[in-house]
Coordinates of C-alpha atoms and ligand atoms in Angstrom, one line a residue:
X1 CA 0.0 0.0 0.0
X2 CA 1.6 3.3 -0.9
X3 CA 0.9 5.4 2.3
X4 CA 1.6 9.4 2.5
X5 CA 2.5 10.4 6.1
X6 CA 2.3 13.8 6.5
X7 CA 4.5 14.8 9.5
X8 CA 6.0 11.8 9.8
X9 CA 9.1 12.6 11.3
X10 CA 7.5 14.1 14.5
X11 CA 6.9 12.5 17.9
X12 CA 3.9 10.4 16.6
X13 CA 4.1 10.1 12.9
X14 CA 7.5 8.7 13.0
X15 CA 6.4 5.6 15.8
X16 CA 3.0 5.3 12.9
X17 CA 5.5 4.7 10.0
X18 CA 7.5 2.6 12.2
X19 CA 4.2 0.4 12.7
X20 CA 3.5 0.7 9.0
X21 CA 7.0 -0.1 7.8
X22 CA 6.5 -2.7 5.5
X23 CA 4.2 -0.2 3.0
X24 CA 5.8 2.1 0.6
X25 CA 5.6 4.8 2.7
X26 CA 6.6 8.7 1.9
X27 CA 7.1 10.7 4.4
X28 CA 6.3 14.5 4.0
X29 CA 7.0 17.7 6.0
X30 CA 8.7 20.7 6.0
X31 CA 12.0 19.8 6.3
X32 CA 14.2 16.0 6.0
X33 CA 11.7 14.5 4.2
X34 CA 11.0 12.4 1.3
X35 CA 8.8 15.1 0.2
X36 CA 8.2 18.6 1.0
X37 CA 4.7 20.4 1.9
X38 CA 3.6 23.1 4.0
X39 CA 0.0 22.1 4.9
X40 CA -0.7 25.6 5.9
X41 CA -0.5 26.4 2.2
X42 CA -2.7 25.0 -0.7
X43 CA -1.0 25.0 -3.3
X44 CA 2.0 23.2 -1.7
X45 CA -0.8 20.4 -1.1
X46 CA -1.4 20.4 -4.5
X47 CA 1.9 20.6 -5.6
X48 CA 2.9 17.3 -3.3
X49 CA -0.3 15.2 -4.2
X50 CA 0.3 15.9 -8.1
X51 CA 4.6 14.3 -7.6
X52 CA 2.8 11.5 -6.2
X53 CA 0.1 11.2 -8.5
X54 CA -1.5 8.2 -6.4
X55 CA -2.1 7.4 -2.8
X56 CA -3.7 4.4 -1.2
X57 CA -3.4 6.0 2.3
X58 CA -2.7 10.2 3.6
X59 CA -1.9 10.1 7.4
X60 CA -1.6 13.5 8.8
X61 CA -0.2 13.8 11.9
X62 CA 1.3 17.5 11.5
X63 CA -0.2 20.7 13.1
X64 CA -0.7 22.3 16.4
X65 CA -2.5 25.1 18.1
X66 CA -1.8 27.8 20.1
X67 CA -1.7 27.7 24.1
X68 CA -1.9 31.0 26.7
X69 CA -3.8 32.7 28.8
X70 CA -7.8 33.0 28.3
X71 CA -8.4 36.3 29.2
X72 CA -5.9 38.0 26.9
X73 CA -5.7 36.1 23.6
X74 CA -6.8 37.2 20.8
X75 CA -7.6 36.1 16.9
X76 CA -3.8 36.8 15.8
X77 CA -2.8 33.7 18.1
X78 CA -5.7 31.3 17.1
X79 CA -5.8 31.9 13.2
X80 CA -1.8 30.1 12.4
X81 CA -3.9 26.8 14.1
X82 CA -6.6 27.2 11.9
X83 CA -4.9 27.8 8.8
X84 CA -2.5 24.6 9.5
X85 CA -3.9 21.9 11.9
X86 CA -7.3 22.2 10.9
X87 CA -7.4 23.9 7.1
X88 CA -4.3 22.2 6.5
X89 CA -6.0 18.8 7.4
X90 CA -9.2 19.9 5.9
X91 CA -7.2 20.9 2.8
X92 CA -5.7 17.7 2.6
X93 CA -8.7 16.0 2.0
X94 CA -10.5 18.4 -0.2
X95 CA -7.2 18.4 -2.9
X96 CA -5.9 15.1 -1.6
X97 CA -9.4 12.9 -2.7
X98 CA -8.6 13.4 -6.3
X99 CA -5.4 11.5 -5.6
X100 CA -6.6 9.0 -3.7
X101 CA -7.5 5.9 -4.7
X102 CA -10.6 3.7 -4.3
X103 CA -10.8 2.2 -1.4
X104 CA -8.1 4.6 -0.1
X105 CA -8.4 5.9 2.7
X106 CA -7.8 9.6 4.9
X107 CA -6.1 9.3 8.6
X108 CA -6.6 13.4 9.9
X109 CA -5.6 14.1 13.5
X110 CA -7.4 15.8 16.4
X111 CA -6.8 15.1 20.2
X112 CA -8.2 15.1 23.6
X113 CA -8.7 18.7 24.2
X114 CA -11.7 18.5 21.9
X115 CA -13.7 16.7 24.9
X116 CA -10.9 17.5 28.0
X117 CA -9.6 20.8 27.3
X118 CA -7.0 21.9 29.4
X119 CA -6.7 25.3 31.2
X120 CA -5.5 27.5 28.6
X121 CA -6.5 25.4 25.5
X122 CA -9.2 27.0 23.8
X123 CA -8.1 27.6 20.5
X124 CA -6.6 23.9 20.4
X125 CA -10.0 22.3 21.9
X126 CA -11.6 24.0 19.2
X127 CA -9.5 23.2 16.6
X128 CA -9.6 19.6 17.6
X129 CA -13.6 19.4 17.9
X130 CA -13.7 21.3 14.4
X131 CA -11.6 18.6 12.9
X132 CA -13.6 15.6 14.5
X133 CA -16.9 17.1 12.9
X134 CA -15.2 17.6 9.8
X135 CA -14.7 13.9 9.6
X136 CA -18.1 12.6 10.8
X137 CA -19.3 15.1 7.6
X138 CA -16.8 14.3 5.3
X139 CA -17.7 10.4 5.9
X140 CA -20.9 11.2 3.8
X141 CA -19.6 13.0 1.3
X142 CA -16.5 11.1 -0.3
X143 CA -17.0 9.4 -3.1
X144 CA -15.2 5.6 -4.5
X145 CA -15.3 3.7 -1.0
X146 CA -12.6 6.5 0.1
X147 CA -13.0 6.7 4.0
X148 CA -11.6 9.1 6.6
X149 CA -11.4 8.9 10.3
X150 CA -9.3 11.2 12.9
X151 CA -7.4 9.5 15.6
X152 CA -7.8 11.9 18.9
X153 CA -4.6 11.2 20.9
X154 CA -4.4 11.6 24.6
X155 CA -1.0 13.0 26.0
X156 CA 1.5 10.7 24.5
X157 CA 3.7 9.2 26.9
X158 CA 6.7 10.0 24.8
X159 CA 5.2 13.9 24.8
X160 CA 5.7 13.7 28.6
X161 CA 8.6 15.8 28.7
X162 CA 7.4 18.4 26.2
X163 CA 3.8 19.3 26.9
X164 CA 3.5 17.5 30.7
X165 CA 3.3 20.3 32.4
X166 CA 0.7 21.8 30.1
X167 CA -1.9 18.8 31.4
X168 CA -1.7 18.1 35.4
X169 CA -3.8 15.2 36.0
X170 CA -3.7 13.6 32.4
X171 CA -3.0 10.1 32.3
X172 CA 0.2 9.5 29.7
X173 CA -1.2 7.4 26.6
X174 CA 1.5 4.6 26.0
X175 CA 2.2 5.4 22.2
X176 CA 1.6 1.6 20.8
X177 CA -2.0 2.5 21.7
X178 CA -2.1 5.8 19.7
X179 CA -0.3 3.9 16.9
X180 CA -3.0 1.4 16.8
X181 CA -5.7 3.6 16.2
X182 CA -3.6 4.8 12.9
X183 CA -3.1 0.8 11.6
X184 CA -7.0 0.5 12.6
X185 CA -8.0 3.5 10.6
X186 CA -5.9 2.5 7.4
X187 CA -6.2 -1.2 7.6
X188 CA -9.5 -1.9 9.1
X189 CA -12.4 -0.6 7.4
X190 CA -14.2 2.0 10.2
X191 CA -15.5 5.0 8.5
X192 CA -16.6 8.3 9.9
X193 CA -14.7 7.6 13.5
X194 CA -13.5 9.7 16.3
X195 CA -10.2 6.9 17.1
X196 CA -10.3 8.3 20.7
X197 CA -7.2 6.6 22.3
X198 CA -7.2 8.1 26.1
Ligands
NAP1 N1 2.0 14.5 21.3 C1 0.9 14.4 22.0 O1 0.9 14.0 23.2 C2 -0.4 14.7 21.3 C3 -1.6 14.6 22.0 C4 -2.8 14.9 21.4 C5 -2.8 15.4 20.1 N2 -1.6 15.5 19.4 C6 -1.6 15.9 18.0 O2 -1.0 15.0 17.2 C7 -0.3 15.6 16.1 C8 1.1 15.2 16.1 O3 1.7 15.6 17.4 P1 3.3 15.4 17.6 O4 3.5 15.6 19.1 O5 3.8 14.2 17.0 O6 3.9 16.7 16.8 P2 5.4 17.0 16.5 O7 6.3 16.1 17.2 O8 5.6 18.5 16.6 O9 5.5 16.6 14.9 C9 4.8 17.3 14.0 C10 5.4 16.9 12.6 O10 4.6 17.6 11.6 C11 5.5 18.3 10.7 N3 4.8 19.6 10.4 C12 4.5 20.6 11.3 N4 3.9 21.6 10.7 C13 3.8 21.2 9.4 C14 3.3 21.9 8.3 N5 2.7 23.1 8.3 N6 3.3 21.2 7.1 C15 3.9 20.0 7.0 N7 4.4 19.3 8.0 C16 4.4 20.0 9.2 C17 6.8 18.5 11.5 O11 7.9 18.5 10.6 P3 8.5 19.8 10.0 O12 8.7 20.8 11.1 O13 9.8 19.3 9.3 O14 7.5 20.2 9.0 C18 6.8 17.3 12.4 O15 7.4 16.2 11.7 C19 -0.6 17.1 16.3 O16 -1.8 17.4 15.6 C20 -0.9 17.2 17.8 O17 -1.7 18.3 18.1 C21 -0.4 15.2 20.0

């Protein structure tokens, strides 16, 4: 299966291509990668689905939002979170379904914070619940058995170190069960889930 991981080399997406190593995988990113794209940016979407021509399988595990302080932030800190994690993912489907195969399939990202958001994590928790009902839509719409499901991570125990301190009291997600609900989402054949894995 030719599988297009988008983010690939980060935290998660490089432990799902490890789980998915015997596909033809290309990895894609901004930077070290077999292919470049800035999912913030359209026509860089475009520009990476029409290289590959074909995909059986787009994984996107690339995008964050912004954190801070409620009563202060403003649009100029939510909208780079829009535009990426969630236009970028949303973008990825809307260009990337013309390169997909049938049967193929669409692996978007959201997280936790859509139904746990931490203190602080208003843009993110919308971003993430955005996304989810993007995919339960999107289900209905796509055309030649393509499906789509988002996997909604808890805190990654391997994201300990790095976002911890951003989520007292969450319960670390061993990353072989955040991995699973990618392989269950490409493999299996669910359609229109919310992969929570927390
Ligand atoms: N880690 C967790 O505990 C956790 C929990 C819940 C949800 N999530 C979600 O899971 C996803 C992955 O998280 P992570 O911790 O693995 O992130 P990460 O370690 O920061 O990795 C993100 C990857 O995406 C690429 N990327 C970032 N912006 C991009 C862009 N505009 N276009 C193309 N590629 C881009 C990065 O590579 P380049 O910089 O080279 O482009 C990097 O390889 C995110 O959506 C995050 O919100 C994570």
């Amino acid at each position: 299966m030719k599988i297009l991981i988008i983010g690939g080399n980060g935290t998660i997406g490089k432990k799902v291509a490890a789980a998915l190593s015997g596909h033809d995988l290309i990895i894609a990113g901004r930077s070290k990668a077999d292919i470049q794209v800035d999912i913030n940016e359209a026509d860089s979407i475009t520009a990476m689905f029409r290289q590959l021509q074909s995909v059986d399988a787009c994984i996107c595990t690339a995008g964050t939002g912004y954190y801070g302080e409620f009563a202060t932030t403003t649009e100029d800190q939510w909208m780079p979170g829009i535009k990426g994690k969630l236009l970028g993912q949303i973008n990825l489907v809307l260009i990337g379904k013309d390169y997909m195969t049938e049967g193929g399939s669409f692996t978007l990202t959201s997280g936790i914070a859509a139904e746990q958001p931490a203190r602080n994590g208003a843009c993110v928790a919308m971003i993430n619940g955005a996304i989810n009902s993007f995919v339960l839509a999107a289900a209905q719409e796509l055309k030649q058995d393509q499906r789509i499901n988002a996997v909604s991570p808890g805190l990654v125990e391997d994201s300990m170190e790095r976002y911890g301190a951003l989520f007292p009291g969450y319960n670390p997600v061993p990353m072989q069960r955040v991995t699973n609900g990618y392989l269950l989402s490409v493999l299996g054949a669910v359609n229109g889930q919310i992969l929570k894995v927390y």
